[in-house]
C-alpha positions as a Python dict, from the first residue, in 0.01 Angstrom:
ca = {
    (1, 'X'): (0, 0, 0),
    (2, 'X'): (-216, -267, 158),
    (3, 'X'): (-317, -350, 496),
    (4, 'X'): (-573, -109, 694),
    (5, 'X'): (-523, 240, 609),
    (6, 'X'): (-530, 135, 252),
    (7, 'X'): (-855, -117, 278),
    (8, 'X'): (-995, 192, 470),
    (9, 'X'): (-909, 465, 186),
    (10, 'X'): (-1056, 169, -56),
    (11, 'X'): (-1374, 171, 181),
    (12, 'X'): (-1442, 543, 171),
    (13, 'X'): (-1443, 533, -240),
    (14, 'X'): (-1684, 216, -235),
    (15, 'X'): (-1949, 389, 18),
    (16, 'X'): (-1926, 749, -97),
    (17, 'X'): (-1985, 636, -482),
    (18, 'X'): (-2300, 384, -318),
    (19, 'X'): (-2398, 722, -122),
    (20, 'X'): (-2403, 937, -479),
    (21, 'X'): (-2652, 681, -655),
    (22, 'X'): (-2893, 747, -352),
    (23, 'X'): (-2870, 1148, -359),
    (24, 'X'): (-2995, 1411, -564),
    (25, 'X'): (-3282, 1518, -424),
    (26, 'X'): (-3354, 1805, -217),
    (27, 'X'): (-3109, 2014, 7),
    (28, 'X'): (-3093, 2374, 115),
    (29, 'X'): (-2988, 2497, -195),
    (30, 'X'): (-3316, 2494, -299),
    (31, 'X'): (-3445, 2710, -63),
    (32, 'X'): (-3204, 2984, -214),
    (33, 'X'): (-3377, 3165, -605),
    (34, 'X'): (-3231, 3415, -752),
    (35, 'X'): (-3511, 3688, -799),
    (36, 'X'): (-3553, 3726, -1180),
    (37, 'X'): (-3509, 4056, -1347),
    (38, 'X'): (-3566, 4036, -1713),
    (39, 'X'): (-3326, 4293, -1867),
    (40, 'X'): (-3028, 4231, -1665),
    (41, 'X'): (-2889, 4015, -1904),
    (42, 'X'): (-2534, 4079, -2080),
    (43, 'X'): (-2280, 3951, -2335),
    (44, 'X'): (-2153, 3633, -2311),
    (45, 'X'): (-1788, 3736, -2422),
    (46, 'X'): (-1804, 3998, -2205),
    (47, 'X'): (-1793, 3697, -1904),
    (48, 'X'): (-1499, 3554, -1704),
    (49, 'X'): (-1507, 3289, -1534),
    (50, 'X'): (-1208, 3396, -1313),
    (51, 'X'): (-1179, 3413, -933),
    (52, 'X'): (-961, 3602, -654),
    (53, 'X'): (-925, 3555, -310),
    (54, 'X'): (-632, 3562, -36),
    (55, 'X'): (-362, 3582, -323),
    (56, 'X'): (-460, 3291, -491),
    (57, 'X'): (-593, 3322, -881),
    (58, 'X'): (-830, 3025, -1015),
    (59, 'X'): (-920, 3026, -1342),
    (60, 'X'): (-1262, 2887, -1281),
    (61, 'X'): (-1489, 2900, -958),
    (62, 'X'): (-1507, 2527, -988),
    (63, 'X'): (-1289, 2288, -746),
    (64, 'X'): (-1255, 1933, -788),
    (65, 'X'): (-1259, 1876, -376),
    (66, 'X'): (-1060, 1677, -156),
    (67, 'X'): (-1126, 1259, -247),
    (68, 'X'): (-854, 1023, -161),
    (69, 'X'): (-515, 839, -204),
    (70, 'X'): (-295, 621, -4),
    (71, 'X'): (-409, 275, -176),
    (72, 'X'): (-332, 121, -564),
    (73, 'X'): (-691, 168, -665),
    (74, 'X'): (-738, 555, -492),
    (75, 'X'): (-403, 613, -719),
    (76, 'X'): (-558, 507, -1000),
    (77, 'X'): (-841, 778, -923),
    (78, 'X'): (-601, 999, -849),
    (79, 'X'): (-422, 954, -1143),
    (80, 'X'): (-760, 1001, -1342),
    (81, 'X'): (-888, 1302, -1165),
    (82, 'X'): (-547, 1482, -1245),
    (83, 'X'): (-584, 1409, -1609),
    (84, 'X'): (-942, 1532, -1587),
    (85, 'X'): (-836, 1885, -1403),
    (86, 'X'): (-506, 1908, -1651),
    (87, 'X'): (-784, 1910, -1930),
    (88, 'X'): (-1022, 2156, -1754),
    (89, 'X'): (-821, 2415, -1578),
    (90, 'X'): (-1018, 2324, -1219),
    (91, 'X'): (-791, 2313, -919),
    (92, 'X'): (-764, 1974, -747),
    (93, 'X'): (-717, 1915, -404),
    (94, 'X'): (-572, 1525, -286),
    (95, 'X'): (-731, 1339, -14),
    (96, 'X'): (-602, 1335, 324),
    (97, 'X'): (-225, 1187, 310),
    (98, 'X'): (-217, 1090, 687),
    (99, 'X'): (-153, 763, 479),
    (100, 'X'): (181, 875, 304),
    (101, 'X'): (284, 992, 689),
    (102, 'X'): (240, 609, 831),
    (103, 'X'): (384, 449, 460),
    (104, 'X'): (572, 678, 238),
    (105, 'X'): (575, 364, 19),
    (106, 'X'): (208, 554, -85),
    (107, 'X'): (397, 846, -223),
    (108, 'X'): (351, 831, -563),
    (109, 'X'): (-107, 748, -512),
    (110, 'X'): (-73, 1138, -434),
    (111, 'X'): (186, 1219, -655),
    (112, 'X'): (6, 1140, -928),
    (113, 'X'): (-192, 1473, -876),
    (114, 'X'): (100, 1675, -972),
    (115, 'X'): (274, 1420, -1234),
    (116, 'X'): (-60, 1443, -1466),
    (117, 'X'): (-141, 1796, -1378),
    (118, 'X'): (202, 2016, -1385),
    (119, 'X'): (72, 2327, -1428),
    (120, 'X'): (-234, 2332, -1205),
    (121, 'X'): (-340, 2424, -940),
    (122, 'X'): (-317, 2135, -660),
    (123, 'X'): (-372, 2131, -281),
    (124, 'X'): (-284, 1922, -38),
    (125, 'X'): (-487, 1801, 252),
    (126, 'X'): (-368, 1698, 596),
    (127, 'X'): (-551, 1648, 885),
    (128, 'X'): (-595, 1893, 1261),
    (129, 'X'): (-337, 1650, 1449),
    (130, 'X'): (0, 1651, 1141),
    (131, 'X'): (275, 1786, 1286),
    (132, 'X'): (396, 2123, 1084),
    (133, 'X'): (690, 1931, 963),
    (134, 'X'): (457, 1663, 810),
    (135, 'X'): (217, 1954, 677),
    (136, 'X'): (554, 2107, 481),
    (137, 'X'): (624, 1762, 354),
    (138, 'X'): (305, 1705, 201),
    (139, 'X'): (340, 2032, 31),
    (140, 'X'): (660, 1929, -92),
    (141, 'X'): (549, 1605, -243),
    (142, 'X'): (318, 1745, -413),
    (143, 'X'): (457, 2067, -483),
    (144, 'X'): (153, 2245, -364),
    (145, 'X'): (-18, 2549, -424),
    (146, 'X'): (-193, 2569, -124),
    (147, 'X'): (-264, 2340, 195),
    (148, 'X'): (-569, 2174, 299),
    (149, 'X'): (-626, 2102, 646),
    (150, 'X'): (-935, 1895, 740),
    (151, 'X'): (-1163, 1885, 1054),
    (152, 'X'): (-1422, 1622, 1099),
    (153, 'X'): (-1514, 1535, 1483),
    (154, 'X'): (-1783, 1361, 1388),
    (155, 'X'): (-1639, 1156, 1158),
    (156, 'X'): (-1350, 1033, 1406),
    (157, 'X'): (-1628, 976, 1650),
    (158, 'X'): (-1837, 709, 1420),
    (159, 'X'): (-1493, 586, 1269),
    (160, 'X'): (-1427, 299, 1469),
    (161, 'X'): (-1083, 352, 1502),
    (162, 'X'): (-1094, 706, 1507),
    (163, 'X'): (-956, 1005, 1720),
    (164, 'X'): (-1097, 1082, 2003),
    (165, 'X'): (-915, 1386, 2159),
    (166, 'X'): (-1010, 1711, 1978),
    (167, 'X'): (-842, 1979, 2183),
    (168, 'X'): (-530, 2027, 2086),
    (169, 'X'): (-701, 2103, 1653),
    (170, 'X'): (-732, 2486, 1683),
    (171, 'X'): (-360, 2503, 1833),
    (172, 'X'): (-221, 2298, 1576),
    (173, 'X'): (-397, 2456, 1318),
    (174, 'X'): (-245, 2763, 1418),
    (175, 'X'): (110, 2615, 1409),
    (176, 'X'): (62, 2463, 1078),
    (177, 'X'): (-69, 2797, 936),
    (178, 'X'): (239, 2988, 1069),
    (179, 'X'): (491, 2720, 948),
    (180, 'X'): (424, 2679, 595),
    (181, 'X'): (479, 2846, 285),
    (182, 'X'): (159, 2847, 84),
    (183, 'X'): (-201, 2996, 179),
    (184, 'X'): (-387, 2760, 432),
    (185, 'X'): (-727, 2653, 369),
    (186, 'X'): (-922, 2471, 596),
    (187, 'X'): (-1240, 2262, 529),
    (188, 'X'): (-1494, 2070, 673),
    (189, 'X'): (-1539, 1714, 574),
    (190, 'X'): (-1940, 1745, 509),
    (191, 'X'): (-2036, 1881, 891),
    (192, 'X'): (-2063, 2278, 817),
    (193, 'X'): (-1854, 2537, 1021),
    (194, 'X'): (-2017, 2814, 1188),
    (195, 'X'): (-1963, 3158, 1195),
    (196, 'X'): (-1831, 3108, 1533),
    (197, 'X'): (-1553, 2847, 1378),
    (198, 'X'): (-1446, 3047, 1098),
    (199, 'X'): (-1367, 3356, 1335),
    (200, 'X'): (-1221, 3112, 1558),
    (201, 'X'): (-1000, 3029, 1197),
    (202, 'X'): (-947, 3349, 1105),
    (203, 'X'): (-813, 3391, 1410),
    (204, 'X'): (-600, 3121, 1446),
    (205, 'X'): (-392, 3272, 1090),
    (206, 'X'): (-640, 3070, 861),
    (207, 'X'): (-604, 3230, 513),
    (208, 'X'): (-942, 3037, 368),
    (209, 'X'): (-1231, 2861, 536),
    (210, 'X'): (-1377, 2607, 292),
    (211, 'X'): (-1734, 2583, 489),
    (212, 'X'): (-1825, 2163, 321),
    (213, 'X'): (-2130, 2142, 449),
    (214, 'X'): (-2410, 1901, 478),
    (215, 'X'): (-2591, 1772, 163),
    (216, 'X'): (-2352, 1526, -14),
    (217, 'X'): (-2147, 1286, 120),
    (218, 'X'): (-2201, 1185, 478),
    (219, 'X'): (-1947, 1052, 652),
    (220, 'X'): (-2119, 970, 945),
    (221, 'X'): (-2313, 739, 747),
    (222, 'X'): (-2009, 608, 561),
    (223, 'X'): (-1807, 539, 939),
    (224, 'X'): (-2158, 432, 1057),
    (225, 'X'): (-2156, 128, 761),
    (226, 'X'): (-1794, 35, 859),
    (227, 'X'): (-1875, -41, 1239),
    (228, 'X'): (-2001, -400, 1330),
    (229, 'X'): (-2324, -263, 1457),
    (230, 'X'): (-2385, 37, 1263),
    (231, 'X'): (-2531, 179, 1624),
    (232, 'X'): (-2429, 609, 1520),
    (233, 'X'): (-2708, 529, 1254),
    (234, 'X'): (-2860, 836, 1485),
    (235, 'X'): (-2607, 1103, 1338),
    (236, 'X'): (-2677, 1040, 1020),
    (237, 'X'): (-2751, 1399, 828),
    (238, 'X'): (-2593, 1579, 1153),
    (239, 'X'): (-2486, 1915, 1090),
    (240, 'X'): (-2526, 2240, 875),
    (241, 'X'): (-2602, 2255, 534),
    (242, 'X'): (-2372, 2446, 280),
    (243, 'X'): (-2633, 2668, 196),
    (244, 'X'): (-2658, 2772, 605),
    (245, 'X'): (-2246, 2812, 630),
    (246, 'X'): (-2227, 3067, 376),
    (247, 'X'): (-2509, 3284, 506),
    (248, 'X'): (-2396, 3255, 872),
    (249, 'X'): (-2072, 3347, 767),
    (250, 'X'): (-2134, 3669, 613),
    (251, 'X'): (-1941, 3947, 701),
    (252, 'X'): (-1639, 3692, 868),
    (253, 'X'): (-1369, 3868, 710),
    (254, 'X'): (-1221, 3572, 556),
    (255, 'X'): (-1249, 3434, 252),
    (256, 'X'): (-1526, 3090, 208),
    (257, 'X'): (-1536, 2843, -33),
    (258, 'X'): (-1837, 2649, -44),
    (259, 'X'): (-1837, 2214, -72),
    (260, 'X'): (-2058, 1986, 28),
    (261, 'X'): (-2440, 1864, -156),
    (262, 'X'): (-2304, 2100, -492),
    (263, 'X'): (-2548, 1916, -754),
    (264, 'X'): (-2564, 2145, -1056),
    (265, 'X'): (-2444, 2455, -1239),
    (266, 'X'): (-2708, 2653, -1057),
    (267, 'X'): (-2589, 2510, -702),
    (268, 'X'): (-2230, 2671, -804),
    (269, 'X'): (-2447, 3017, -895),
    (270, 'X'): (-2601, 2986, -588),
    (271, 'X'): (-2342, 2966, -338),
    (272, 'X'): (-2118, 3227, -565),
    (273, 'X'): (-2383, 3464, -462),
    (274, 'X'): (-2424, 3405, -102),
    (275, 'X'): (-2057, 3504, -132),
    (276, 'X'): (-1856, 3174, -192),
    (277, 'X'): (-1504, 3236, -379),
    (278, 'X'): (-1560, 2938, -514),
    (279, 'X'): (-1703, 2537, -512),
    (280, 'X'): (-1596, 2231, -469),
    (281, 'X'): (-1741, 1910, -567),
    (282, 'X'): (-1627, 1552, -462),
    (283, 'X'): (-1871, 1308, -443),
    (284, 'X'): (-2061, 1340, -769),
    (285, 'X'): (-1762, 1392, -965),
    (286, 'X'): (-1595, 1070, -820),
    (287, 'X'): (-1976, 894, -905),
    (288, 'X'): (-1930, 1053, -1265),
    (289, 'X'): (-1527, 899, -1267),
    (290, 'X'): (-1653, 552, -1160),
    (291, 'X'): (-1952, 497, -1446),
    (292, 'X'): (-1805, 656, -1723),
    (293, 'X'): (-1402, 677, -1672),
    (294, 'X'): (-1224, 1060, -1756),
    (295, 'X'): (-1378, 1128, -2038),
    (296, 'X'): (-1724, 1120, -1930),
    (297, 'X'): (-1559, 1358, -1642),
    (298, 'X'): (-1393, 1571, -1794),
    (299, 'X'): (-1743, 1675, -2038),
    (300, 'X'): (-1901, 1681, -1730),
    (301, 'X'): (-1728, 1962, -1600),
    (302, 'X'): (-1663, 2108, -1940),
    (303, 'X'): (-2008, 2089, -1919),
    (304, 'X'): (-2055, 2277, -1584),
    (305, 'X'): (-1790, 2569, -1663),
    (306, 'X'): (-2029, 2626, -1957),
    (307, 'X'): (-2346, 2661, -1788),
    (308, 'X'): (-2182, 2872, -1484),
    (309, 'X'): (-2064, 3101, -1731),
    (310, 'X'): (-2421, 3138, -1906),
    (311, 'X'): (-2610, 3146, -1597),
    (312, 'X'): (-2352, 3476, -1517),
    (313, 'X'): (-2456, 3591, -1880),
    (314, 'X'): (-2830, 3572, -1798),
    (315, 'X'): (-2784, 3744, -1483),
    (316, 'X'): (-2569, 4022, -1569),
    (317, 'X'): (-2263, 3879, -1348),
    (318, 'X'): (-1964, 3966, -1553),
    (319, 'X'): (-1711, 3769, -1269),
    (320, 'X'): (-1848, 3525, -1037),
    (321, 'X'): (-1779, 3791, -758),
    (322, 'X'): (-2075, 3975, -898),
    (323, 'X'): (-2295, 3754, -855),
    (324, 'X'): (-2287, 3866, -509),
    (325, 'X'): (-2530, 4179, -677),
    (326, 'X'): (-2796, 3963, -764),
    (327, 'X'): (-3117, 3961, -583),
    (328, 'X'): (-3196, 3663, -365),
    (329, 'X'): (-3489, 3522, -165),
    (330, 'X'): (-3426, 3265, 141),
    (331, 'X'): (-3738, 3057, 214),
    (332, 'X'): (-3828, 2739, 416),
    (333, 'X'): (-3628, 2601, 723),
    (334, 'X'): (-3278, 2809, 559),
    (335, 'X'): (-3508, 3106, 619),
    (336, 'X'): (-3594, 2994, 959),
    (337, 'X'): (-3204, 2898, 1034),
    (338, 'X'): (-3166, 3286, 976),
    (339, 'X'): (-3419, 3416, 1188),
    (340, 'X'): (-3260, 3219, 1471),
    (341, 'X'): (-2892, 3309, 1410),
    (342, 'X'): (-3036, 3650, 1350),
    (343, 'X'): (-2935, 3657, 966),
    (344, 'X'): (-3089, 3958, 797),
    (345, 'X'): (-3235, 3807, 460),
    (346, 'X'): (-3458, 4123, 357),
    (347, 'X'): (-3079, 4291, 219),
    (348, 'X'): (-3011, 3993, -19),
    (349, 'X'): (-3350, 4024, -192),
    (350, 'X'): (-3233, 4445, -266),
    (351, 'X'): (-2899, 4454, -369),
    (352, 'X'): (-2968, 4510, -716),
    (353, 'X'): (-3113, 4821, -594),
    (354, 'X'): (-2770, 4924, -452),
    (355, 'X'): (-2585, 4837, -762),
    (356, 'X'): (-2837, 5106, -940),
    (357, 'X'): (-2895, 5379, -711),
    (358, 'X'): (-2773, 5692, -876),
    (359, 'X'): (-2477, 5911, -735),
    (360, 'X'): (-2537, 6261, -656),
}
């Protein structure tokens, strides 16, 4: 479990944790408020936290997102973030295992997932160019729930030793989503997908797009600090925010979950609204893994399962699929993204009023 692949898996972890200590500030999100109505409140035992979408049942809208594997020190993660989702209920997803394809030797780094976390809820990722076969193995390893498959052109372009023939994906895709025997999900690795990509998925037999869009970590930037003259330092922050996915996507007829630049509690409210089954978070959980091992982790997310479920108290969401009532306002550039994808925003700000209207 040495030699490139695994130095490269050890890579990722090292610049996405140095990427979390510079973030937290600003991203769309924030251009996203609930509208406050004052009396909408309700019980707090009268909340679930529950979620339902294409067949699958999570207990929580939370995700812990795809990270890694394929090296002794991203098993030891592994390992960890298993234990961490065993004690939480979230569903885990495993990093790409493109790594277990060229070394099976790397089995047990993904595993792990499973060994520490029996009863969960685990997916597992592949990338656009696995073979079905392969994509039905990884299952089996892992004894997955569902199967990730992950698309990131721009990443292969800055990776110096990446791919560089991307025709063939949307095919595959297809192939792999007719072959296996679990729900396919497929996610972006931090670039956004449009509208026009998750019809294009739907299409193609795609049971779930996960939209992981900009706003946490880059991997442009991370590919960008691995080449020996950083000279893609120009597509750094390239693409579409999370925030932007799940409003152009409205209406798609397939279910989103929404990753990428997830911060807070109210981040997770926020994209539950704009109509996200549910959210993944990588990057600052895998920050929060490094500095303070699983237990600071797992009362992390404790922590965040708590606060999801009060903000739903305070605004009269009994299910996170009702927060897709509340009233919300778009503002700065998101609002101006809208106006040029010709997103109506006026509706979202109403549909309280909806909810209300009497029945004659």
């Amino acid at each position: 479990m040495t030699g490139a692949i695994g130095q490269r898996k050890d890579d990722h972890v090292r610049l996405a944790a140095e990427q979390q200590s510079v973030l937290g500030g600003r991203n769309q999100f924030d251009e996203v408020s609930f509208v406050h109505h004052a009396l909408a409140g309700i019980d707090r035992p009268d909340v679930t936290l529950a979620t339902t979408f294409a067949g699958i049942s999570w207990p929580v809208p939370l995700y812990v997102n795809a990270m890694t594997g394929g090296s002794t020190k991203t098993g030891i993660i592994n390992r960890d973030l298993a234990i961490a989702a065993h004690e939480t209920g979230v569903p885990l997803a495993s990093g790409s295992m493109s790594a277990y394809f060229k070394d099976p030797s790397c089995a047990d780094t993904f595993s792990v997932l499973r060994t520490e976390n029996p009863d969960g809820f685990v997916l597992a990722n592949v990338n656009a160019n696995a073979s079905a076969e392969q994509a039905q193995r990884a299952v089996d390893l892992l004894r997955a729930d569902a199967l990730q498959i992950h698309i990131n052109t721009v990443q292969e372009t800055v990776m110096p030793e990446g791919d560089r023939s991307f025709s063939a994906w949307g095919p595959q895709i297809g192939k792999i989503a007719a072959a296996v025997d679990v729900p396919v999900i497929v996610k972006e690795v931090g670039f956004g997908l449009s509208r026009e990509t998750v019809l294009n998925l739907r299409e193609l037999g795609v049971a779930v797009a996960d939209l992981g869009g900009r706003g946490g970590t880059d991997f442009a930037r991370i590919e960008n600090g691995r080449r020996e003259r950083a000279d893609y330092a120009y597509l750094h922050g390239w693409g579409l925010s999370t925030a932007a996915c799940l409003l152009d996507a409205q209406g798609a007829g397939i279910p989103v979950l929404a990753s990428g630049g997830v911060r807070n509690p109210l981040d997770v409210a926020r994209a539950l609204a704009l109509g996200a089954s549910g959210v993944g978070v990588s990057g600052g959980f895998l920050r929060t893994l490094l500095d303070g091992g699983v237990t600071a982790l797992i009362a992390r997310i404790t922590t965040w399962l708590d606060q999801v479920a009060a903000l739903q108290t305070m605004l009269g969401a009994r299910t996170p699929a009702e927060l897709t009532r509340c009233d919300l306002t778009v503002h700065g550039d998101l609002r101006s993204f809208c106006i040029d994808r010709g997103i109506e925003t006026r509706p979202l700000a109403q549909r309280s009023r909806a909810v209300e209207a009497p029945t004659s």
